[in-house]
mmCIF file of C-alpha atoms in Angstrom:
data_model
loop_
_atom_site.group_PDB
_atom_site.id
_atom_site.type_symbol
_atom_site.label_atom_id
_atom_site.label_comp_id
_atom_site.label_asym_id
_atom_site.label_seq_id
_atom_site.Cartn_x
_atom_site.Cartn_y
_atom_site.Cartn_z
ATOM 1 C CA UNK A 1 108.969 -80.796 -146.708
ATOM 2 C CA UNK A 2 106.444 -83.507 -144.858
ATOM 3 C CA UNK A 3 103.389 -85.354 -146.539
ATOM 4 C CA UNK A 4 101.644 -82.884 -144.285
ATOM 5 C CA UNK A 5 103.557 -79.786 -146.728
ATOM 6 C CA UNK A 6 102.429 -81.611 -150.001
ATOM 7 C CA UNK A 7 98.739 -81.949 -148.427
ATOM 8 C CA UNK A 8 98.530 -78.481 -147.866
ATOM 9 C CA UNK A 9 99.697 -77.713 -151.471
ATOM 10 C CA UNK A 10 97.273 -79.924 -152.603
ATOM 11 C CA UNK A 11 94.238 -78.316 -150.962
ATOM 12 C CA UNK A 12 94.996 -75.012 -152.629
ATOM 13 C CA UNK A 13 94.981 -76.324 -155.719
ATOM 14 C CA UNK A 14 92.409 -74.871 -158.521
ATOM 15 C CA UNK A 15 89.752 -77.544 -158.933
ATOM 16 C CA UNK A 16 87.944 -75.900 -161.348
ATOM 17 C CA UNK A 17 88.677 -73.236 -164.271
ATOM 18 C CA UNK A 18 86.963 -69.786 -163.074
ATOM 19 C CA UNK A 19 85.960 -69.272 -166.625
ATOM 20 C CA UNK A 20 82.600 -70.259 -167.261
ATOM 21 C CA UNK A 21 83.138 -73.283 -169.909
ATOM 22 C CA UNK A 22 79.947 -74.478 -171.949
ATOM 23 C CA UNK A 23 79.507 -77.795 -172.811
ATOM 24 C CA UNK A 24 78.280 -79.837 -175.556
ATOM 25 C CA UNK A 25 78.796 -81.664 -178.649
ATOM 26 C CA UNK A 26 80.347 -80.992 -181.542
ATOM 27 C CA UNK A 27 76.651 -80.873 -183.337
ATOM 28 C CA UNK A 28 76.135 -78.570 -180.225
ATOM 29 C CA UNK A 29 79.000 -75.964 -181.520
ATOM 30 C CA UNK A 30 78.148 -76.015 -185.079
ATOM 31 C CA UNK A 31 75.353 -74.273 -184.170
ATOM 32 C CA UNK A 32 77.107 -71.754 -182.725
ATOM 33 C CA UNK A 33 78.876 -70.785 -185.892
ATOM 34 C CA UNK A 34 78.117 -67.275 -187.881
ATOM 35 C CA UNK A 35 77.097 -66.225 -183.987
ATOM 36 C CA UNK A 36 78.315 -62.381 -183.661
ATOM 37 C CA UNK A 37 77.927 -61.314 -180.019
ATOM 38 C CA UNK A 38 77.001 -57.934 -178.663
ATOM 39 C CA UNK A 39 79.593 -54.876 -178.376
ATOM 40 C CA UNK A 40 81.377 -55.836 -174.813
ATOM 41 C CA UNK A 41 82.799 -53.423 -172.977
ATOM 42 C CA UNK A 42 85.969 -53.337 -170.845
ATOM 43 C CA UNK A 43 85.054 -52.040 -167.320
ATOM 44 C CA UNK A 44 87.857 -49.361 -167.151
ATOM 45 C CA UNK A 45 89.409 -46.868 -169.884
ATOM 46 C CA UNK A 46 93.587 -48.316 -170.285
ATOM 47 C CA UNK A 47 95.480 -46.889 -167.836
ATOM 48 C CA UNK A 48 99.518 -46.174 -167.689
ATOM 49 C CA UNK A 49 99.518 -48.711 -164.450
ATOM 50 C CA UNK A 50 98.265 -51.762 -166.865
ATOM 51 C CA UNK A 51 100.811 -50.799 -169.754
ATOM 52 C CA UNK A 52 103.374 -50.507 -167.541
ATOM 53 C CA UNK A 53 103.156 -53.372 -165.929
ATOM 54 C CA UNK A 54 102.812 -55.500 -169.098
ATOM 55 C CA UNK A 55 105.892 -53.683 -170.477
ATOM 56 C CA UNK A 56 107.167 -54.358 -167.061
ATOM 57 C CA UNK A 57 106.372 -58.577 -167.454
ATOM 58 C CA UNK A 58 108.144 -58.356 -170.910
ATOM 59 C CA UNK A 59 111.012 -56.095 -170.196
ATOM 60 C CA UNK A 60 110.379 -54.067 -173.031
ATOM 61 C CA UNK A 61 111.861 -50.703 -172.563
ATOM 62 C CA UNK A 62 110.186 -48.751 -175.682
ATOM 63 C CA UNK A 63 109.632 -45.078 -175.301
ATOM 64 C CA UNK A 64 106.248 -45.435 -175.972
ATOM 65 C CA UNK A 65 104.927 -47.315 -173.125
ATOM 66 C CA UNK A 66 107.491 -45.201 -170.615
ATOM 67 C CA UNK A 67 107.789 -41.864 -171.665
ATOM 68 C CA UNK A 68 105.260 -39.616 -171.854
ATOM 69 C CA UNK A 69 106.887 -36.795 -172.967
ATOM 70 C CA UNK A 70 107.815 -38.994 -176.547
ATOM 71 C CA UNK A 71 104.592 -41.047 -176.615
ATOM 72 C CA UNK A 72 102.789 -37.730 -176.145
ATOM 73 C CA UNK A 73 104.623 -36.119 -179.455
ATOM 74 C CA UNK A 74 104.567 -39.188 -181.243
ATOM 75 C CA UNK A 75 101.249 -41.049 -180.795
ATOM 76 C CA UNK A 76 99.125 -38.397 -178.549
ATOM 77 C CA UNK A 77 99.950 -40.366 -175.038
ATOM 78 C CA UNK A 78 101.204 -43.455 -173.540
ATOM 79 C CA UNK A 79 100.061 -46.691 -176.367
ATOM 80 C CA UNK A 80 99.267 -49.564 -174.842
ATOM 81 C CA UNK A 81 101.589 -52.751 -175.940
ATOM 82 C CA UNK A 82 99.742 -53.923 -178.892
ATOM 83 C CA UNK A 83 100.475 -57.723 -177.281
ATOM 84 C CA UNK A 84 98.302 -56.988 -174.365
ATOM 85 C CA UNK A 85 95.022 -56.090 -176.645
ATOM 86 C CA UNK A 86 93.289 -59.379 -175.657
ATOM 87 C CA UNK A 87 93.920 -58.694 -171.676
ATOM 88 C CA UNK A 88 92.629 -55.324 -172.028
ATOM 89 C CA UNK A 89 89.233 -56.747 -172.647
ATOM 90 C CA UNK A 90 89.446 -59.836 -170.024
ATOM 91 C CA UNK A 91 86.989 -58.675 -166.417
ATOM 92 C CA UNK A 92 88.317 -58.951 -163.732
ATOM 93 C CA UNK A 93 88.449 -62.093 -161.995
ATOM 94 C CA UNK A 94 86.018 -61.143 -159.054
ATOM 95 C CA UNK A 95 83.340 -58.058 -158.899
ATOM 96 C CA UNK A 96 81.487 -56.932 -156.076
ATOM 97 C CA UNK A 97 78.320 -57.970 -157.431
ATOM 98 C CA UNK A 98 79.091 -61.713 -157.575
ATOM 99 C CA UNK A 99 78.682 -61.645 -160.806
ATOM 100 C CA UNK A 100 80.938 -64.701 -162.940
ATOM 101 C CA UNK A 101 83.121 -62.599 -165.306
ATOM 102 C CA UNK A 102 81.456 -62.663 -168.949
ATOM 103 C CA UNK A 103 84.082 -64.620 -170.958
ATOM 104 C CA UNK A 104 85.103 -64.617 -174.368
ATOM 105 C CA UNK A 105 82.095 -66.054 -176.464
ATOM 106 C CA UNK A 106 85.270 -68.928 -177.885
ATOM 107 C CA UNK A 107 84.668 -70.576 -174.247
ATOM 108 C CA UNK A 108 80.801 -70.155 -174.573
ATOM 109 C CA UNK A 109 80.971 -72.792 -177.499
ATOM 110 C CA UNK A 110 79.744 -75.806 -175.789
ATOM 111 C CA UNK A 111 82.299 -79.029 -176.618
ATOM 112 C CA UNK A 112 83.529 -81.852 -174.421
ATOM 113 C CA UNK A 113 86.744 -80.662 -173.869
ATOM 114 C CA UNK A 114 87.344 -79.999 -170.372
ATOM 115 C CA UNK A 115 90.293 -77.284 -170.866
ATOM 116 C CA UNK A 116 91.874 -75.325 -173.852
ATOM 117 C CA UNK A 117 94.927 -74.017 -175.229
ATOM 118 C CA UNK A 118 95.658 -71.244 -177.770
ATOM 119 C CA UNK A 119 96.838 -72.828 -181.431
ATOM 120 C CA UNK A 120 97.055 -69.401 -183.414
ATOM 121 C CA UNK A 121 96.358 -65.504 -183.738
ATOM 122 C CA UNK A 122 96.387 -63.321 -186.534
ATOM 123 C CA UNK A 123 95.890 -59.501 -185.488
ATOM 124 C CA UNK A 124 96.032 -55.920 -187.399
ATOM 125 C CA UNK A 125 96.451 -52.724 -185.123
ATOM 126 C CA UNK A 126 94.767 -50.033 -187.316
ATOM 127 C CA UNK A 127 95.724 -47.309 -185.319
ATOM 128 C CA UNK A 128 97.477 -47.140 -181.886
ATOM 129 C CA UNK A 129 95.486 -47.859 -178.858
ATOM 130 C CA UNK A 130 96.006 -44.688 -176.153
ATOM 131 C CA UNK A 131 96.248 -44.332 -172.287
ATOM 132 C CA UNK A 132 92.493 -43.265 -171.654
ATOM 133 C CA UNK A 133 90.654 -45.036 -174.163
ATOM 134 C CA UNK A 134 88.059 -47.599 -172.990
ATOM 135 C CA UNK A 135 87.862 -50.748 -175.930
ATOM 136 C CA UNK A 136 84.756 -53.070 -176.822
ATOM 137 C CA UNK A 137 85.139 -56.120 -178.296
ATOM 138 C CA UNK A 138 82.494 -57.731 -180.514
ATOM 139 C CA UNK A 139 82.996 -61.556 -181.339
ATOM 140 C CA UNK A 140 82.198 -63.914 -183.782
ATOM 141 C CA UNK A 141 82.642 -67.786 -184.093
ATOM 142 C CA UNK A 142 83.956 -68.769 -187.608
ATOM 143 C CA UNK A 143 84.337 -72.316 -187.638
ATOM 144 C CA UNK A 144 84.897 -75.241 -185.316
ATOM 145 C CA UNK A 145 86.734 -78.611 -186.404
ATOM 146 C CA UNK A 146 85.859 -81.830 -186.223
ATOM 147 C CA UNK A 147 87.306 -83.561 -183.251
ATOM 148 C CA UNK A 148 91.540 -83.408 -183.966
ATOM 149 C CA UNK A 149 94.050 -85.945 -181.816
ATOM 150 C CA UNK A 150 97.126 -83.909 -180.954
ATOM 151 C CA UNK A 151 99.462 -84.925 -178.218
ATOM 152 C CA UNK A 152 97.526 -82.697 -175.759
ATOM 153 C CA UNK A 153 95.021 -84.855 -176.145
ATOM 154 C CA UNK A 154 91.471 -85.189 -178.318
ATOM 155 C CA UNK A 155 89.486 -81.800 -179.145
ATOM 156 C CA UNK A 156 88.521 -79.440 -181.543
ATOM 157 C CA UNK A 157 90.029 -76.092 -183.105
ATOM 158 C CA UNK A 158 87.787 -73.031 -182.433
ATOM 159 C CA UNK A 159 88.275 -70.141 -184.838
ATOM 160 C CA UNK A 160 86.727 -66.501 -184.049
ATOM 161 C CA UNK A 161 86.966 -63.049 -185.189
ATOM 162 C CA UNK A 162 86.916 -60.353 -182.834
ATOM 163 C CA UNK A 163 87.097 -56.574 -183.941
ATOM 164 C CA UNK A 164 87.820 -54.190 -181.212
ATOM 165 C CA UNK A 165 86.790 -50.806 -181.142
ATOM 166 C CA UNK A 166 87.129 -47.000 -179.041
ATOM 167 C CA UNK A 167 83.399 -45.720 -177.180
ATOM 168 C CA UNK A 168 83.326 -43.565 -180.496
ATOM 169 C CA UNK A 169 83.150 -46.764 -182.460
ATOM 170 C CA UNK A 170 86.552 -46.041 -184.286
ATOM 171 C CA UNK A 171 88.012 -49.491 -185.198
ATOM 172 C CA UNK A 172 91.417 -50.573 -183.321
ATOM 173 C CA UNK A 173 91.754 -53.830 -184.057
ATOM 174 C CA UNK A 174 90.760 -57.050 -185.962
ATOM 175 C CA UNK A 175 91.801 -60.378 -184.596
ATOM 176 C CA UNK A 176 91.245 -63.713 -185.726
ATOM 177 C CA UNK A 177 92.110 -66.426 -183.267
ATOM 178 C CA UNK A 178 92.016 -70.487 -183.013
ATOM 179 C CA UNK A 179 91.756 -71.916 -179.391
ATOM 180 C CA UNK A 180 92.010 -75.894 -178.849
ATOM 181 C CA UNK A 181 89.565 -77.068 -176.714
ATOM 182 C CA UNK A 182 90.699 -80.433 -175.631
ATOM 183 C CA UNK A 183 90.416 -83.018 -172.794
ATOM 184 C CA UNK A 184 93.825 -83.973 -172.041
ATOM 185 C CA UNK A 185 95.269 -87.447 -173.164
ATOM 186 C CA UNK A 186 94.515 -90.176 -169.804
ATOM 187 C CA UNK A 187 91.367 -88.137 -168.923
ATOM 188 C CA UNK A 188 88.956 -89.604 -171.584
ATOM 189 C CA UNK B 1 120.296 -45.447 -187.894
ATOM 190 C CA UNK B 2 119.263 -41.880 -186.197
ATOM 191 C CA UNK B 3 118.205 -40.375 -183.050
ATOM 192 C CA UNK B 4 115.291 -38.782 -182.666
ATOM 193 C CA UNK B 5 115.570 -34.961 -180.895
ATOM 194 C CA UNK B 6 114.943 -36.968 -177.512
ATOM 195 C CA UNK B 7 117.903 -39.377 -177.977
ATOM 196 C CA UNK B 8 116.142 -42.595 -179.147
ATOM 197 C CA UNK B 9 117.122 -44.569 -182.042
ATOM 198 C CA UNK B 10 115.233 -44.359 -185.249
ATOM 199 C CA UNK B 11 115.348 -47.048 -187.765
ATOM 200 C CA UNK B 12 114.272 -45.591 -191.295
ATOM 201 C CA UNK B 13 112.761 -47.080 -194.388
ATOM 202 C CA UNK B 14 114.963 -46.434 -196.745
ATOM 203 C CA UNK B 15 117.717 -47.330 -194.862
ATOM 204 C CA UNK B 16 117.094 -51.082 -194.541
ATOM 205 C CA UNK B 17 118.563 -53.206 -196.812
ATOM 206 C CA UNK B 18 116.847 -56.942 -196.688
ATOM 207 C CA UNK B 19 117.518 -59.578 -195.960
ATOM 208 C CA UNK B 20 118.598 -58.202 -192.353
ATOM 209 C CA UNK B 21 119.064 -60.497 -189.168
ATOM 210 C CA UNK B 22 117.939 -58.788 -186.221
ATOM 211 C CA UNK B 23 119.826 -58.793 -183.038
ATOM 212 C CA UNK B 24 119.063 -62.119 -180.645
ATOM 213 C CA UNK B 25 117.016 -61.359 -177.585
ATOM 214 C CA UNK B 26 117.311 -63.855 -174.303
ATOM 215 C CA UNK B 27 114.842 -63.653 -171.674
ATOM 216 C CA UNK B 28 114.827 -66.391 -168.805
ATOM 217 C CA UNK B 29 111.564 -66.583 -167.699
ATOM 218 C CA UNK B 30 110.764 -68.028 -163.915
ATOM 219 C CA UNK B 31 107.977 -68.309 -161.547
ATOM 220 C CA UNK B 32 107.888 -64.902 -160.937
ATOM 221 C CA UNK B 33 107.751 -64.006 -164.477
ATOM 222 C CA UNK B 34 104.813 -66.652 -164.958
ATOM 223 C CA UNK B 35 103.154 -65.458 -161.644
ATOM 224 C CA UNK B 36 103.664 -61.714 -163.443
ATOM 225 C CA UNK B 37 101.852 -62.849 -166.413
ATOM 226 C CA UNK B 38 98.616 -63.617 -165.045
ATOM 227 C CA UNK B 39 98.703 -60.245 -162.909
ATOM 228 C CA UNK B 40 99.477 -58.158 -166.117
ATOM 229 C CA UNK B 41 97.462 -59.872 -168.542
ATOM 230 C CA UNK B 42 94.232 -60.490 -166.300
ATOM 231 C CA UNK B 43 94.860 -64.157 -167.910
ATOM 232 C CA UNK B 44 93.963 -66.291 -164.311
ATOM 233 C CA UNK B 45 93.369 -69.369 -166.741
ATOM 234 C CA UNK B 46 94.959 -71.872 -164.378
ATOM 235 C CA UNK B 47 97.862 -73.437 -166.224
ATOM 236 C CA UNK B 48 99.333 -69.921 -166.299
ATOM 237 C CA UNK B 49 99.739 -69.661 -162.545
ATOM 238 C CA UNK B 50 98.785 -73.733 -160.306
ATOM 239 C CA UNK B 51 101.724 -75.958 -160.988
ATOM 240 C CA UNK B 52 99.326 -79.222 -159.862
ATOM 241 C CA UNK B 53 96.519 -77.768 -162.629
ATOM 242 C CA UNK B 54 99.569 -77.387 -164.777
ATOM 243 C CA UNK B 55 100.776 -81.102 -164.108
ATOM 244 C CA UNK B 56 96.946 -82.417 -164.460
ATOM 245 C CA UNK B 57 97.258 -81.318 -167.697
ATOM 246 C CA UNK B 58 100.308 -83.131 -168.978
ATOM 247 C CA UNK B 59 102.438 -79.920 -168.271
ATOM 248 C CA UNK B 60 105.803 -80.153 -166.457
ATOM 249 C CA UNK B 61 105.239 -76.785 -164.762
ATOM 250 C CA UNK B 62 103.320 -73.760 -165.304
ATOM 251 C CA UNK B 63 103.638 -71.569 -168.545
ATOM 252 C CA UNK B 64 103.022 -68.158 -169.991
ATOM 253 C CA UNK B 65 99.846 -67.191 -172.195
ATOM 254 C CA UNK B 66 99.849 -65.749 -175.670
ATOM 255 C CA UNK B 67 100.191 -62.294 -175.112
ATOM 256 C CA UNK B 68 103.598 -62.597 -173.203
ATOM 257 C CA UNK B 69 105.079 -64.552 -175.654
ATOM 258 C CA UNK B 70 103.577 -61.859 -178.567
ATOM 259 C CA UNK B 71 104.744 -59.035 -176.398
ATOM 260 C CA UNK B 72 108.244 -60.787 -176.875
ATOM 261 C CA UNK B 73 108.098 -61.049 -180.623
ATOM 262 C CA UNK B 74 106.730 -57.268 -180.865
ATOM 263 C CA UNK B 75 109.836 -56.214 -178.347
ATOM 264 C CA UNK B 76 112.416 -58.068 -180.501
ATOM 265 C CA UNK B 77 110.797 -56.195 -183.238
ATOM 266 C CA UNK B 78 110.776 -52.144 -182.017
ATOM 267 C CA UNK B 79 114.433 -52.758 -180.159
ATOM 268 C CA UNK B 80 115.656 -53.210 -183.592
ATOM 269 C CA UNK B 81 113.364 -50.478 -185.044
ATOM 270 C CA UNK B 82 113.614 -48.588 -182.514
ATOM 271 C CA UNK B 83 110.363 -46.393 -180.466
ATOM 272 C CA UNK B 84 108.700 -44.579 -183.146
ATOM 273 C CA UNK B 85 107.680 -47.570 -185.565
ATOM 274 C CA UNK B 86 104.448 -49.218 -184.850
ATOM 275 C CA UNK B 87 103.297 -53.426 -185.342
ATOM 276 C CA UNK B 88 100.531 -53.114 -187.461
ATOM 277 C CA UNK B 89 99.986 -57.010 -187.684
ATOM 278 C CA UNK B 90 101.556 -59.847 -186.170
ATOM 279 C CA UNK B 91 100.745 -63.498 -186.737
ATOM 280 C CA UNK B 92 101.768 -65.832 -183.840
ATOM 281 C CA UNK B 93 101.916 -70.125 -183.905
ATOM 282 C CA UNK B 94 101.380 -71.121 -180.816
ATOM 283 C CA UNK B 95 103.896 -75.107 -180.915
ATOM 284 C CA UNK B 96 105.466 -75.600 -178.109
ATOM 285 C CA UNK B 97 104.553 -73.938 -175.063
ATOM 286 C CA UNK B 98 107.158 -71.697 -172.716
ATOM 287 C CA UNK B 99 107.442 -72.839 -169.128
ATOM 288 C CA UNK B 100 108.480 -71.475 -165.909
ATOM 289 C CA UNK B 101 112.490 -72.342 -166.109
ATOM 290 C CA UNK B 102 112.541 -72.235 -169.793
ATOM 291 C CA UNK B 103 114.787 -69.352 -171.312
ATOM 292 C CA UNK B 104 113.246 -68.011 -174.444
ATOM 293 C CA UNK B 105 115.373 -67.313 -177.450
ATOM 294 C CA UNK B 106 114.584 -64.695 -179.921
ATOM 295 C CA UNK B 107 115.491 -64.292 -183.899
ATOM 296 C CA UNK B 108 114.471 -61.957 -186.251
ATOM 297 C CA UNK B 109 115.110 -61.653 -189.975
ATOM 298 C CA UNK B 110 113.813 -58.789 -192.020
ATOM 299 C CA UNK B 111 112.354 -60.268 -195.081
ATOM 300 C CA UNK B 112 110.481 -57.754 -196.872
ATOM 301 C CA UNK B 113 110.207 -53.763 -197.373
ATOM 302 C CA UNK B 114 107.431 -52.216 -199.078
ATOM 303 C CA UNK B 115 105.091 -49.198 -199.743
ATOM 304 C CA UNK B 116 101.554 -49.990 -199.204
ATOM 305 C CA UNK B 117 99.893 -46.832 -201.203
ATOM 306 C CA UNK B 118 96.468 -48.580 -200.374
ATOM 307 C CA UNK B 119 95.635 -46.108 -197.421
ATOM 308 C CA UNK B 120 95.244 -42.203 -197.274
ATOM 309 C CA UNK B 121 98.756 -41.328 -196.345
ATOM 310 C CA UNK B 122 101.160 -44.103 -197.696
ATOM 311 C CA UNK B 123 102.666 -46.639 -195.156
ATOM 312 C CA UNK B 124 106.322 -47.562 -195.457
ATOM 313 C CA UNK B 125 106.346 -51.203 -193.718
ATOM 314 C CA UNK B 126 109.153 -53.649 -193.203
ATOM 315 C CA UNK B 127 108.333 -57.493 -192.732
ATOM 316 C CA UNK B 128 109.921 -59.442 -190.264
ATOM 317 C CA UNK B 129 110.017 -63.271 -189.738
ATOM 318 C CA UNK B 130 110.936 -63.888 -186.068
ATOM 319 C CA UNK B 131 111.261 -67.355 -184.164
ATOM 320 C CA UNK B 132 110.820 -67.741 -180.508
ATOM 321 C CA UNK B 133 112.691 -71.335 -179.311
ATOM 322 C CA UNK B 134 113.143 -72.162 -176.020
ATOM 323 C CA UNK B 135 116.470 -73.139 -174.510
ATOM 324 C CA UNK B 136 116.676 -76.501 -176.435
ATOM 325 C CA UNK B 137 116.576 -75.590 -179.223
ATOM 326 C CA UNK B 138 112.864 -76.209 -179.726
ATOM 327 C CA UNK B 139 110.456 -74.250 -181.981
ATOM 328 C CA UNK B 140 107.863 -72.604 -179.996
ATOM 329 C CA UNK B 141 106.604 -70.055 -181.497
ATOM 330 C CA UNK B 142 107.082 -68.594 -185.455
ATOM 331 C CA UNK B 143 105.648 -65.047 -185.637
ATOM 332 C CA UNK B 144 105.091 -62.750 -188.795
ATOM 333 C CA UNK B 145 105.382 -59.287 -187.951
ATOM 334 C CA UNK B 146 104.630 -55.884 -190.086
ATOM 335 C CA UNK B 147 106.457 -53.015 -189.114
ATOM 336 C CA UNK B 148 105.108 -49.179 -189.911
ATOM 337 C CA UNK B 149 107.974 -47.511 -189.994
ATOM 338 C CA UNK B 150 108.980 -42.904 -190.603
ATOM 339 C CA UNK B 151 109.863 -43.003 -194.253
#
C-alpha cells in the first residue's frame, strides 16, 4: 500500500460524531440535573430480523431468540436479548426527512468533552420484552461529576435513569447508566 | 439438569448447589465482529466501527460497545442455565475496553440462590458473579447477574 492508499483511508475517515453532542460547562450540566425528558418512541415495533442478528453478533444460540415454536410456549414469542434493550431505542442513523436522529438526553448534557465512553450500567428486566412490541424510553439525568482525570483523559461522569416501557405503558425496564464524557489526554 | 419436552436443557432451582463455577466461554472477536456490532446494535458511535477515530482517541483499534459485551455476560449466563431462565438484572463495569483482535474470556461463579417472595408469584433466582478478561489476562469487564429460574 502507497501514501496515495493511506490518503484515501484518511479522507473517509469520520470527522465528526453523528450524534448531536451539546456543549457547555460543568455549571452548564448541573442545570440539567432532575431533567426527565418526554416518553420517546422507537420508530419500529422489535422485529425477529433485529434479535436475530444481535444473537447472531454474540453467538448466542438460546431457544428463545431462535425458536419460535419454544419462545412461543415459554414467553408468548421470540424475546428480544435483554443486552440489546439500549439499541432497540437508538434511530436510525439517517431518515428521509433529514432529520438528525434525537439522541439520548446523556449526550444533550452540554460539557467540554469532545467524545464519551460508557463507565457503568445497572438494568432490571421486569418482564420479557416480545417480537412485536414497540418500547419508549423516558430519561432522566441524575447527577454529573465534577471534572475526573482518568487515563482517557479529563471529563466528567454522567449518571441517568431511563425506564422503558410497551405503547400500553406496561414497564419493561429500568436502567441506570454512567457515561464519561471526556476530551482525550493530548487534545486539551 | 433436565430437558425440556423440546430437548433443551433446563437448569432448576433446587438443583444448584453454590458456590458453582460456570463453564468458560471464548469468543475471538475481529473486525467483522466489531463491524457486526454497530449494524446490530444501531451503535454508529465512531470508535465502534473508524480505526483512525479509534486511534484519535488513544485506542489501538476499534472496539465493541456495551451491549455486546452484556450480551456476552447474559450468554455465559443462560448456556449454563439453559433457555427457559430469564436475566432479570445485570450490572456491568465497563474497565478495560475489548478491541478488534482481542479474544474475550468468560467466567462465571454462582454465588447466591434465593426466593424473593416480594412479588405476586414467588421468583426463584440464582446470582451469578461473571468476569469478562481479555486475552491477557486483563479485567475488562465484572458483571452481576440475577437469574429467574423454573423452581
Amino acid at each position: 500500500m502507497g501514501p496515495g492508499a493511506t490518503r484515501r483511508r484518511a479522507d473517509g475517515v469520520t470527522t465528526h460524531i453523528s450524534y448531536e453532542l451539546a456543549f457547555g460547562t460543568y455549571q452548564d450540566a448541573l442545570r440539567m440535573v432532575g431533567v426527565r425528558t418526554e416518553a420517546r418512541f422507537a420508530g419500529t415495533a422489535v422485529s425477529a430480523a433485529r434479535i436475530q442478528h444481535f444473537a447472531a453478533l454474540v453467538r448466542d444460540s438460546n431457544a428463545s431468540y431462535w425458536d419460535d415454536e419454544f419462545a412461543t410456549r415459554v414467553w408468548g414469542g421470540l424475546i428480544a436479548p435483554p443486552a440489546l434493550l439500549m439499541g432497540l431505542l437508538i434511530p436510525p442513523p439517517w431518515v428521509p426527512t433529514g432529520q438528525p436522529p434525537v439522541p439520548s438526553i446523556v449526550l444533550r448534557v452540554p460539557l467540554p468533552g469532545t467524545t464519551f465512553v460508557n463507565a457503568s450500567n445497572d438494568v432490571e428486566f421486569l418482564i420479557p420484552i416480545t417480537d412485536g412490541d414497540r418500547l419508549s424510553v423516558v430519561e432522566e439525568v441524575v447527577s454529573v461529576s465534577p471534572e475526573k482525570r482518568t487515563r482517557l483523559g479529563a471529563g466528567h461522569f454522567v449518571e441517568t435513569h431511563d425506564t422503558y416501557r410497551r405503547v400500553d405503558a406496561t414497564p419493561v425496564a429500568t436502567s441506570r447508566n454512567t457515561l464519561f464524557r471526556f476530551t482525550p489526554a493530548g487534545d486539551s | 439438569m433436565t430437558r425440556d419436552d423440546i430437548g433443551y436443557h433446563r437448569l432448576e432451582w433446587h438443583q444448584i448447589t453454590v458456590p458453582t463455577d460456570l463453564p468458560e466461554v471464548i469468543d475471538e472477536i475481529d473486525y467483522q465482529r466489531v463491524v457486526m456490532n454497530a449494524g446490530a446494535t444501531w451503535d454508529y458511535f465512531p470508535g465502534h466501527y473508524d480505526p483512525v477515530y479509534a486511534e484519535k482517541q488513544g485506542h489501538p483499534a476499534i472496539f465493541v460497545n456495551t451491549m455486546h459485551i452484556a450480551g456476552f455476560v447474559d450468554r455465559i449466563a443462560t448456556d449454563w442455565a439453559g433457555p427457559s431462565s430469564r436475566v432479570v438484572r445485570r450490572k456491568v463495569s465497563l474497565l478495560g475496553p475489548i478491541y478488534a483482535g482481542d479474544t474475550m474470556v468468560g467466567r462465571g461463579r454462582a454465588v447466591d440462590k434465593r426466593l424473593d417472595t416480594s412479588t405476586d408469584a414467588p421468583r426463584y433466582l440464582v446470582d451469578l458473579e461473571i468476569a469478562v478478561a481479555n486475552q491477557r489476562g486483563e479485567l475488562c469487564c465484572p458483571a452481576e447477574v440475577t437469574l429467574e429460574l423454573s423452581s
